[in-house]
CSV table of C-alpha atoms and ligand atoms in Angstrom, one decimal:
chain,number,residue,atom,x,y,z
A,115,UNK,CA,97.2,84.2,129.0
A,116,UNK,CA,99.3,87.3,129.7
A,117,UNK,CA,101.9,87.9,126.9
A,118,UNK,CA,104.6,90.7,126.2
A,119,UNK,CA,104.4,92.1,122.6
A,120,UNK,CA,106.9,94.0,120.7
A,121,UNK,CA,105.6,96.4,118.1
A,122,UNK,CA,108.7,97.6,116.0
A,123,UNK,CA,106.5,99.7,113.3
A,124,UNK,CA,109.4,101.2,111.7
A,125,UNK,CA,109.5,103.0,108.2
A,126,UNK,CA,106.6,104.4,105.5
A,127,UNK,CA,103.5,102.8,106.0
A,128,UNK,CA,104.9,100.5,108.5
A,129,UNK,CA,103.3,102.3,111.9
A,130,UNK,CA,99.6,102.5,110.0
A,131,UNK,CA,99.3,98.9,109.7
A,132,UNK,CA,101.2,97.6,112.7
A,133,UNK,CA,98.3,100.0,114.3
A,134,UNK,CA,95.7,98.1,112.9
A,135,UNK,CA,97.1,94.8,113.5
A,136,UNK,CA,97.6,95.7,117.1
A,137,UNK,CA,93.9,96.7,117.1
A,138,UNK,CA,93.1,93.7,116.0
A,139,UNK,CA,95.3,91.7,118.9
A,140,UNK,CA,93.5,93.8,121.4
A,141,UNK,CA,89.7,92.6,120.2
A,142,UNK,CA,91.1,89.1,120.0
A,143,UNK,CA,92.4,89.5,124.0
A,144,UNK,CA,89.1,91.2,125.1
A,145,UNK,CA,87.1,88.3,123.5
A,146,UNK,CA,89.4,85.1,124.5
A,147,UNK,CA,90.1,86.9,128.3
A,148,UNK,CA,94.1,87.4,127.4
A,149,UNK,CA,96.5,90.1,128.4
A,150,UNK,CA,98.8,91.5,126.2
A,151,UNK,CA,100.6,94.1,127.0
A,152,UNK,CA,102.2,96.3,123.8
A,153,UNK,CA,105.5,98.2,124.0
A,154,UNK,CA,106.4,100.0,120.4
A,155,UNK,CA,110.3,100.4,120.0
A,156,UNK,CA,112.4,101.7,116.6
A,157,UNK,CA,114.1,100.1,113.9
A,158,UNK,CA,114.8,101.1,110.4
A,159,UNK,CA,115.5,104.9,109.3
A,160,UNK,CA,113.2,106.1,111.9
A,161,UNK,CA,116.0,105.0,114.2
A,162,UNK,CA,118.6,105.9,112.1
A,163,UNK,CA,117.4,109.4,112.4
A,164,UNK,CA,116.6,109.6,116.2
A,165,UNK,CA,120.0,107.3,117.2
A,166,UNK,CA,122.5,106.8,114.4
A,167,UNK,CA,121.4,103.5,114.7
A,168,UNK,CA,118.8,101.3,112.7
A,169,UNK,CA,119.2,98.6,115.8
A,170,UNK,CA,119.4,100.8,119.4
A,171,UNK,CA,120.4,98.6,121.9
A,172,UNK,CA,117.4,99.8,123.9
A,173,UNK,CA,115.1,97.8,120.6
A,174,UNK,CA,117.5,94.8,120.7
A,175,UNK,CA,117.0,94.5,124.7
A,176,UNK,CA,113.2,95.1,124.4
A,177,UNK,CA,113.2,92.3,122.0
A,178,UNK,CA,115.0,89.8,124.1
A,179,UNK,CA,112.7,90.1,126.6
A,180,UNK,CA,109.2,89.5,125.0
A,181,UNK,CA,107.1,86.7,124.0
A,182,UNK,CA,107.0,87.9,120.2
A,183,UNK,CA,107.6,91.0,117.8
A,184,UNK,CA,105.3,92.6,115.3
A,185,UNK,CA,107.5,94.2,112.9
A,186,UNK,CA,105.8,96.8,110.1
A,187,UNK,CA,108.6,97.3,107.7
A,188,UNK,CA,112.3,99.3,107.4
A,189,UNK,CA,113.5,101.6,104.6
A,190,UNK,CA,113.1,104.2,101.8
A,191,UNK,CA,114.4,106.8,99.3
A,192,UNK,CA,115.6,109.0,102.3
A,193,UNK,CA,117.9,106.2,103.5
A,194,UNK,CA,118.9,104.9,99.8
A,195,UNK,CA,122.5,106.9,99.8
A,196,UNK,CA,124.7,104.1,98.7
A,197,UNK,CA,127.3,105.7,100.7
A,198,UNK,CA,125.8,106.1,103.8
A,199,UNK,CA,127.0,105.1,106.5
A,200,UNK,CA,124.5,102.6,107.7
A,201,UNK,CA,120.4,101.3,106.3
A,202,UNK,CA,117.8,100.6,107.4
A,203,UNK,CA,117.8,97.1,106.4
A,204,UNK,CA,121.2,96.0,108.6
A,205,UNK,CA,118.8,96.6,111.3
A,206,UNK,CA,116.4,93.8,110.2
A,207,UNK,CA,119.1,91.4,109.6
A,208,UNK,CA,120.7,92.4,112.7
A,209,UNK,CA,117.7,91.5,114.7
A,210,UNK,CA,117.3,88.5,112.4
A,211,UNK,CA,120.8,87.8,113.3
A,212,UNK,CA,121.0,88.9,117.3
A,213,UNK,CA,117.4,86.6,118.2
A,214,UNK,CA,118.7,83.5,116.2
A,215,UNK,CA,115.7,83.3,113.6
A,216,UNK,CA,116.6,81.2,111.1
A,217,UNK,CA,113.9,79.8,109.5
A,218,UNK,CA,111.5,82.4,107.7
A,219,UNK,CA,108.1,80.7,107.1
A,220,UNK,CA,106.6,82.4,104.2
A,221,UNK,CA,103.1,80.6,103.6
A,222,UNK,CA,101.8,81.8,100.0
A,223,UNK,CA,98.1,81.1,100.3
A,224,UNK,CA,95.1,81.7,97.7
A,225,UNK,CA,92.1,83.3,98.7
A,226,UNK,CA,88.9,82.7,96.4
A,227,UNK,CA,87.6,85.9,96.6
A,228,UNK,CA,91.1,87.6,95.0
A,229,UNK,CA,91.4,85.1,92.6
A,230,UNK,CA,91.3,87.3,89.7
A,231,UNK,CA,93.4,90.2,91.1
A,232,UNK,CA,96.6,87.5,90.5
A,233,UNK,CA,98.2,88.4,86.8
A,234,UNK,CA,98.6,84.8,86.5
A,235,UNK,CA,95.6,82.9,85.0
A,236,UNK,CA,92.9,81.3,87.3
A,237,UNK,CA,93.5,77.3,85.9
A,238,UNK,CA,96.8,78.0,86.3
A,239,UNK,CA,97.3,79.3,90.0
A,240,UNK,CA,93.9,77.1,91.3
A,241,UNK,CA,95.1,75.0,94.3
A,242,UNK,CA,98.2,77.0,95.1
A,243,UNK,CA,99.2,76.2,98.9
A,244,UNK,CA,103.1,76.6,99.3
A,245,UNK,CA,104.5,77.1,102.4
A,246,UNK,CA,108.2,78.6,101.6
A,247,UNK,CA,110.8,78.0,104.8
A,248,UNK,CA,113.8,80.5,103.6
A,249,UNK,CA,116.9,80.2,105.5
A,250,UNK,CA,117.1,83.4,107.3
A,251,UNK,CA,120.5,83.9,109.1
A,252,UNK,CA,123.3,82.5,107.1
A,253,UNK,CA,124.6,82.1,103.4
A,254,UNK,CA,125.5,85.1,101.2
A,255,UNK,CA,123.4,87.6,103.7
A,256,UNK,CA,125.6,87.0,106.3
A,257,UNK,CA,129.4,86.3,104.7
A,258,UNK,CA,132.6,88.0,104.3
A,259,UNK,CA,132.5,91.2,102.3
A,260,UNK,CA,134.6,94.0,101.2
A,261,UNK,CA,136.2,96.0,98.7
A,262,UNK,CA,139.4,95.8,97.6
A,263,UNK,CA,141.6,98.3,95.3
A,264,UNK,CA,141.1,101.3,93.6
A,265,UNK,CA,139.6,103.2,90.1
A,266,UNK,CA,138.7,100.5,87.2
A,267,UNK,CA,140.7,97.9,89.5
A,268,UNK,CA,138.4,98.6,91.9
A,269,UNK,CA,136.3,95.4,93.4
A,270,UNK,CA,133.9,94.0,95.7
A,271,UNK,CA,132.9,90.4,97.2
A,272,UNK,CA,130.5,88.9,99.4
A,273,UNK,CA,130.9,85.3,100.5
A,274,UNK,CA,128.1,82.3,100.4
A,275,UNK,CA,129.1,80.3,103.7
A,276,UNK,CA,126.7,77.4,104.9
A,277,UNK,CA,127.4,75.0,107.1
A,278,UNK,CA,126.3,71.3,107.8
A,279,UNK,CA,124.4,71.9,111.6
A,280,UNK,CA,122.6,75.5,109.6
A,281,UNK,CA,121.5,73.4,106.8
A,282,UNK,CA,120.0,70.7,108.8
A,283,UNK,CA,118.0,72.7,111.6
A,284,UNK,CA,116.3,74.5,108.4
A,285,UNK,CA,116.0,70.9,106.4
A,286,UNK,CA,114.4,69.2,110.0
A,287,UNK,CA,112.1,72.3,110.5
A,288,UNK,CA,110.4,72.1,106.6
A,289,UNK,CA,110.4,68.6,106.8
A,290,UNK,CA,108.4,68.3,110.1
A,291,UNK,CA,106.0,71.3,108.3
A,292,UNK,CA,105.9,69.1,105.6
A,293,UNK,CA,104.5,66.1,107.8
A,294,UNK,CA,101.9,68.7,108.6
A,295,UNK,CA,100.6,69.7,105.4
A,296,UNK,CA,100.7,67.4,102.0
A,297,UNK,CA,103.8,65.2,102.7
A,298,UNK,CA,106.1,66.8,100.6
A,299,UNK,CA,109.1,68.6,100.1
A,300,UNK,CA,111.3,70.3,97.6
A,301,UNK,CA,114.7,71.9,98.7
A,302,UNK,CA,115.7,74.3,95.9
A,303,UNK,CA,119.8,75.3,95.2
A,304,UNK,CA,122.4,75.8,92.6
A,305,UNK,CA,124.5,72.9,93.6
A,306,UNK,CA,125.6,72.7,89.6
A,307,UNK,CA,127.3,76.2,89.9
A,308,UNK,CA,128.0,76.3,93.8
A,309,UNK,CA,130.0,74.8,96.1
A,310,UNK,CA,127.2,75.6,99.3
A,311,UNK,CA,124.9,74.2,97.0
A,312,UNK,CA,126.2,71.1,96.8
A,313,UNK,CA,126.6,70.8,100.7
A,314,UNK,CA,123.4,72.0,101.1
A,315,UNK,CA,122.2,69.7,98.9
A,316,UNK,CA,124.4,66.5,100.3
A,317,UNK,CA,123.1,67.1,104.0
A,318,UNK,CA,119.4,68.0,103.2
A,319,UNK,CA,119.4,64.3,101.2
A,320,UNK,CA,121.1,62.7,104.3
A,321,UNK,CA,118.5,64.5,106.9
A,322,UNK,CA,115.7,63.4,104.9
A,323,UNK,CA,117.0,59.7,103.9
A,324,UNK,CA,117.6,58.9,107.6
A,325,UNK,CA,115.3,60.8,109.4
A,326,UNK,CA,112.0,61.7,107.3
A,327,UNK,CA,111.5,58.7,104.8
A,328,UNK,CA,108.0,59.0,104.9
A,329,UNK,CA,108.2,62.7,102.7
A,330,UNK,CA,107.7,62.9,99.4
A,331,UNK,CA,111.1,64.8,98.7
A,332,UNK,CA,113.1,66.3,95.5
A,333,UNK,CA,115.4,69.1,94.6
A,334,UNK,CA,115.1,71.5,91.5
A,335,UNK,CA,117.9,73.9,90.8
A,336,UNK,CA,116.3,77.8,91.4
A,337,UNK,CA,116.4,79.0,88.0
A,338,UNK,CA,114.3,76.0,87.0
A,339,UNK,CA,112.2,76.8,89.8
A,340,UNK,CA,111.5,80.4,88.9
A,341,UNK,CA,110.1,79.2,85.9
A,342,UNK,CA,107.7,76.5,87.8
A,343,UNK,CA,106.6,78.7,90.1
A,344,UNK,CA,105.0,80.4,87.1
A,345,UNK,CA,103.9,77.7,85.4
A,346,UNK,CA,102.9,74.6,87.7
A,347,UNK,CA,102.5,76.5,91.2
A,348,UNK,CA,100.2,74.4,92.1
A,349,UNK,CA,102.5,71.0,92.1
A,350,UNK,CA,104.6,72.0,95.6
A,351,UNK,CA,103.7,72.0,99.2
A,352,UNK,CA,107.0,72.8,101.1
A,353,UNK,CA,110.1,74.1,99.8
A,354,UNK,CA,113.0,74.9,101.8
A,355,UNK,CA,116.1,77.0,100.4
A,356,UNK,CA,118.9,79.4,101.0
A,357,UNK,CA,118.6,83.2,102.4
A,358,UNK,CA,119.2,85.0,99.1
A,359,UNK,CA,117.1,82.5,96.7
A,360,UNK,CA,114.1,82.6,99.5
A,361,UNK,CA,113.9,86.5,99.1
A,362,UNK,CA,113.8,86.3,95.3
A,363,UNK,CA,111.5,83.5,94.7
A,364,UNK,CA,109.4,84.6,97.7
A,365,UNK,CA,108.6,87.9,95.8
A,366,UNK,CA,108.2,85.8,92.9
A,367,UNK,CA,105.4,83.5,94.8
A,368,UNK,CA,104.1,86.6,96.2
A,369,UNK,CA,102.6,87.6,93.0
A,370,UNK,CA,100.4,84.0,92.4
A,371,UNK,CA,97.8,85.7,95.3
A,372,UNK,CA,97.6,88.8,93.4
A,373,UNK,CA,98.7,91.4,95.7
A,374,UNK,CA,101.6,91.5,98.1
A,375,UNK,CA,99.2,92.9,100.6
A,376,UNK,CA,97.8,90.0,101.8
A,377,UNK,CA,101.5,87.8,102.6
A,378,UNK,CA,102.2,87.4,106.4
A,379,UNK,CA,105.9,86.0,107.4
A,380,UNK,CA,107.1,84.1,110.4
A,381,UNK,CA,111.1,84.1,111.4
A,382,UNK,CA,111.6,81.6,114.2
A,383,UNK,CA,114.6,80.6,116.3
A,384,UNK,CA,115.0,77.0,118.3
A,385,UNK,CA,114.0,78.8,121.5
A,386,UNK,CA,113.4,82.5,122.3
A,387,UNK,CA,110.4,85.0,120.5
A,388,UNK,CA,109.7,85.1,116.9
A,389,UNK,CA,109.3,88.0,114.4
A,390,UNK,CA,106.5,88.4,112.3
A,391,UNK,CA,105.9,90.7,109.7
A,392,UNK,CA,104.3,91.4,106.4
A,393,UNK,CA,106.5,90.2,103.5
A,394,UNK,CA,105.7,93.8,101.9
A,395,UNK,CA,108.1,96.6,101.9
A,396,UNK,CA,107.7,100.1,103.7
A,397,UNK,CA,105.7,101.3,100.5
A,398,UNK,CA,106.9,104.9,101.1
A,399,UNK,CA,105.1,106.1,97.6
A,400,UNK,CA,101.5,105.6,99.9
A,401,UNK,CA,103.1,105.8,103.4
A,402,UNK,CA,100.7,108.3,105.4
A,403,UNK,CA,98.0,108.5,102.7
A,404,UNK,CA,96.1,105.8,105.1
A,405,UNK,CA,95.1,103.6,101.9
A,406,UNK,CA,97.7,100.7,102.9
A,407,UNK,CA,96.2,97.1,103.2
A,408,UNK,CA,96.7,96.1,106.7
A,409,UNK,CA,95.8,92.7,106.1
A,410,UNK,CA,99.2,90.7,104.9
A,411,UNK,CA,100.5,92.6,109.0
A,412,UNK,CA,97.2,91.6,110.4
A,413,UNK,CA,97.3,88.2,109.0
A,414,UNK,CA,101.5,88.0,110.5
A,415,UNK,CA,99.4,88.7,113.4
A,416,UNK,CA,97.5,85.4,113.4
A,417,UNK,CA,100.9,83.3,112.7
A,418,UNK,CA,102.3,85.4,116.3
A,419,UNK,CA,99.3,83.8,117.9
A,420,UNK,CA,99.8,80.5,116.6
A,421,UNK,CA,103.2,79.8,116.3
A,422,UNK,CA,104.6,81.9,119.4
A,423,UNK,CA,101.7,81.8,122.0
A,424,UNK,CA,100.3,78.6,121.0
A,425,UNK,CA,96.5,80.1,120.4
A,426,UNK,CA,95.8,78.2,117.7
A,427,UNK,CA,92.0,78.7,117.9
A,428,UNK,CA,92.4,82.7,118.3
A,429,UNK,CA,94.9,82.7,115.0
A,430,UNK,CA,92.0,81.0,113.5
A,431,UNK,CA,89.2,83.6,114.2
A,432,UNK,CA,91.5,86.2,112.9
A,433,UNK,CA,92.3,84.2,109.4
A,434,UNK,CA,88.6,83.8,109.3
A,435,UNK,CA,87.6,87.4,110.1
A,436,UNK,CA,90.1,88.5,107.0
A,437,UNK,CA,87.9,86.4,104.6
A,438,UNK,CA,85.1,87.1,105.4
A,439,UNK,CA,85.9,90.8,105.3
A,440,UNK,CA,87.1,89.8,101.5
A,441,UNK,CA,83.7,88.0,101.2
A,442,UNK,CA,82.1,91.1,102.2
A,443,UNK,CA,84.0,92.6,98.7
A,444,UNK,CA,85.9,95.2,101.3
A,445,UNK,CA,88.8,96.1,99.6
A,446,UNK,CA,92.0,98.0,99.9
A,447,UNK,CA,93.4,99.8,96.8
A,448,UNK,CA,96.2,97.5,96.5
A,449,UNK,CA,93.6,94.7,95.3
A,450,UNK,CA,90.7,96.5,94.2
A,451,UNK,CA,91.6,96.4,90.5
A,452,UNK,CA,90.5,99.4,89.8
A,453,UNK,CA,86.9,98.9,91.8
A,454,UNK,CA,85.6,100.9,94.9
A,455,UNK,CA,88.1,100.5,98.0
A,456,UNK,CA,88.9,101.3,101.5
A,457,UNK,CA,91.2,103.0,103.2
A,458,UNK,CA,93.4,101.5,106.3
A,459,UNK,CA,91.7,102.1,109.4
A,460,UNK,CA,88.2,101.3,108.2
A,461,UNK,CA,89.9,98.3,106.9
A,462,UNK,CA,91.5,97.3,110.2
A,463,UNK,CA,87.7,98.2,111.7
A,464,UNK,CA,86.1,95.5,109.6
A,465,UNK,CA,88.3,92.9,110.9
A,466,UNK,CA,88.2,93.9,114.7
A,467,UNK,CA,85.0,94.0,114.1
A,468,UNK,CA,84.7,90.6,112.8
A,469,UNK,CA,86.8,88.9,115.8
A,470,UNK,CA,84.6,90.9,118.4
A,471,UNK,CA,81.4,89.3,117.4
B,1047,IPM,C1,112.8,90.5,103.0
B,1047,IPM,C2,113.4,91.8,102.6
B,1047,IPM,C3,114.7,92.0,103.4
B,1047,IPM,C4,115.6,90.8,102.9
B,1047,IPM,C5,115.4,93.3,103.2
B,1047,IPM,C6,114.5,94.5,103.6
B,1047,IPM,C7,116.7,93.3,104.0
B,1047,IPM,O1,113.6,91.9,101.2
B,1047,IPM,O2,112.5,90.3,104.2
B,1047,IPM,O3,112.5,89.7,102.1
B,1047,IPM,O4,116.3,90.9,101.9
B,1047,IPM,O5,115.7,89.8,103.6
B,1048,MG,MG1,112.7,90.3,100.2
């Protein structure tokens, strides 16, 4: 198979672990007989810097025309001003925005090996498998704002906005995931205090009454399921929700595998390339020291394979290369706790190594 990749590394440790997942891509095509063909393009401060702009055209273009993107991470302190002009981040929800990717798949997964990095008690976290779809291009993200007035009168507002055809595409798409996995789903909102809430939770009842009867489905309001996630994560299989609670309560999930290191992310559209990235930040406190985990980008590299090219098998030797590297006890700082660990690249080596073989 020949396939055009998009490698947007972007900001602080972004470009050392977008290299190693790359690497990694390039041992999986010399062992299956692929061609993928890179092209790196900026987003994020870096642009900001060279262009004025955290989205060039030239990126958005690039992106248009490729089978998938790889996407490191955008942002830090130097772009923090809250008065500047523009951040890093509008360029990742532009792109978000500008490709159509809707639905961020945000699988939270346990490995055995780490389970005592998670803060969380091993009886409690044991059999964790949640597989998170967060709305990714509409609600509060994406609604009116402004300021209005001046001094103490001063005020600002941003609008949450869903409507019926955005709730159902994301509602279809966890359900169907659902059909895959364990048969259930949970659809999480704030329908007793919101008004897109309660539509969101009127037409996600309706899509799964008519068209998935077969799914185990129920809804629990999102400060209850902060508290869940906590206490009985290992009770849910899919949960759909909103843009702003899927960021919050995917950090909050993030934590259950011990390390945010190790959490890939898929944001797909109906048609068109999807973006895959760690769910990790730019980490600009480490950025250049090369002791970043690679794994959570590697691992977003395995979900490219699978759920843009179709190379199920090849996502597969990858997941299993990552484990087995954990099995090994190789470790990045990140989840050593405190024992021996390795830096980036020798990190990124053990895996190519392991898909070579
Ligand atoms: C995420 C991030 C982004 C978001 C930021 C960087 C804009 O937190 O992907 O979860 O809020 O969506
Ligand atoms: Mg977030």
């Amino acid at each position: 198979m020949k396939a055009n990749i998009v490698l947007l590394p972007g900001d602080g440790i972004g470009p050392e672990i977008v290299l190693q997942a790359q690497r990694v891509l390039e041992a999986v095509a010399a062992r299956f007989g692929h061609e993928f063909e890179f092209s790196s393009h900026m987003i994020g401060g870096v642009a900001i810097d060279t262009c004025g702009d955290p989205l060039p055209q030239e990126t958005i273009a690039a992106c248009r025309n490729s089978d998938a993107i790889l996407l490191g991470a955008v942002g830090g302190p130097k772009w923090d001003d809250p008065s500047a002009k523009t951040r890093p981040e509008a360029g990742l929800l532009k792109i978000r925005k500008e490709l159509g990717l809707f639905a961020n798949l945000r699988p939270i997964r346990l490995f055995d090996e780490l389970l005592d990095a998670s803060p969380l008690r091993r009886e409690i976290i044991e059999g964790t498998d949640i597989l998170f779809l967060r709305e990714l291009t509409g609600g509060i993200y994406f609604g009116e704002s402004g300021t209005d007035g001046n001094g103490q009168s001063e005020s600002a507002y941003q609008s949450m906005v869903y409507s019926v055809s955005e709730v159902e595409r994301i509602v279809r798409l966890a359900a169907k995931a659902a059909q895959g996995r364990d048969n259930r789903l949970t659809s999480v909102d704030k329908a007793n205090v919101l008004e897109p809430s309660r539509l969101w939770r009127r037409v996600a009842a309706r899509v799964m009454e008519e068209e998935f009867p077969d799914v185990k489905y129920d809804v629990v309001l999102v400060d209850a399921m902060a508290m869940h996630l906590i206490n009985r994560p290992s009770d849910f299989d899919v949960v759909v929700t909103g843009n702003m609670f899927g960021d919050i309560l995917t950090d909050e999930a993030s934590m259950l595998p011990g390390s945010l290191g190790m959490l890939p992310s898929a944001s797909l559209g109906s048609d068109g390339p999807g973006l895959y990235e760690p769910i990790h930040g730019s980490a600009p406190d480490i950025a250049g020291e090369g002791v970043a985990n690679p794994l959570a980008t590697i691992l977003a590299s395995a979900m490219l394979l699978r759920h843009s090219l179709g190379l199920e098998d090849e996502a597969k030797v990858i997941e299993v290369a990552v484990q087995s590297v954990l099995a090994d006890g190789l470790r990045t700082h990140d989840i050593a706790r405190g024992n021996a660990s390795i830096g980036t690249e020798p990190m990124g080596s053990a895996v190519v190594e392991r898909v070579s073989v």
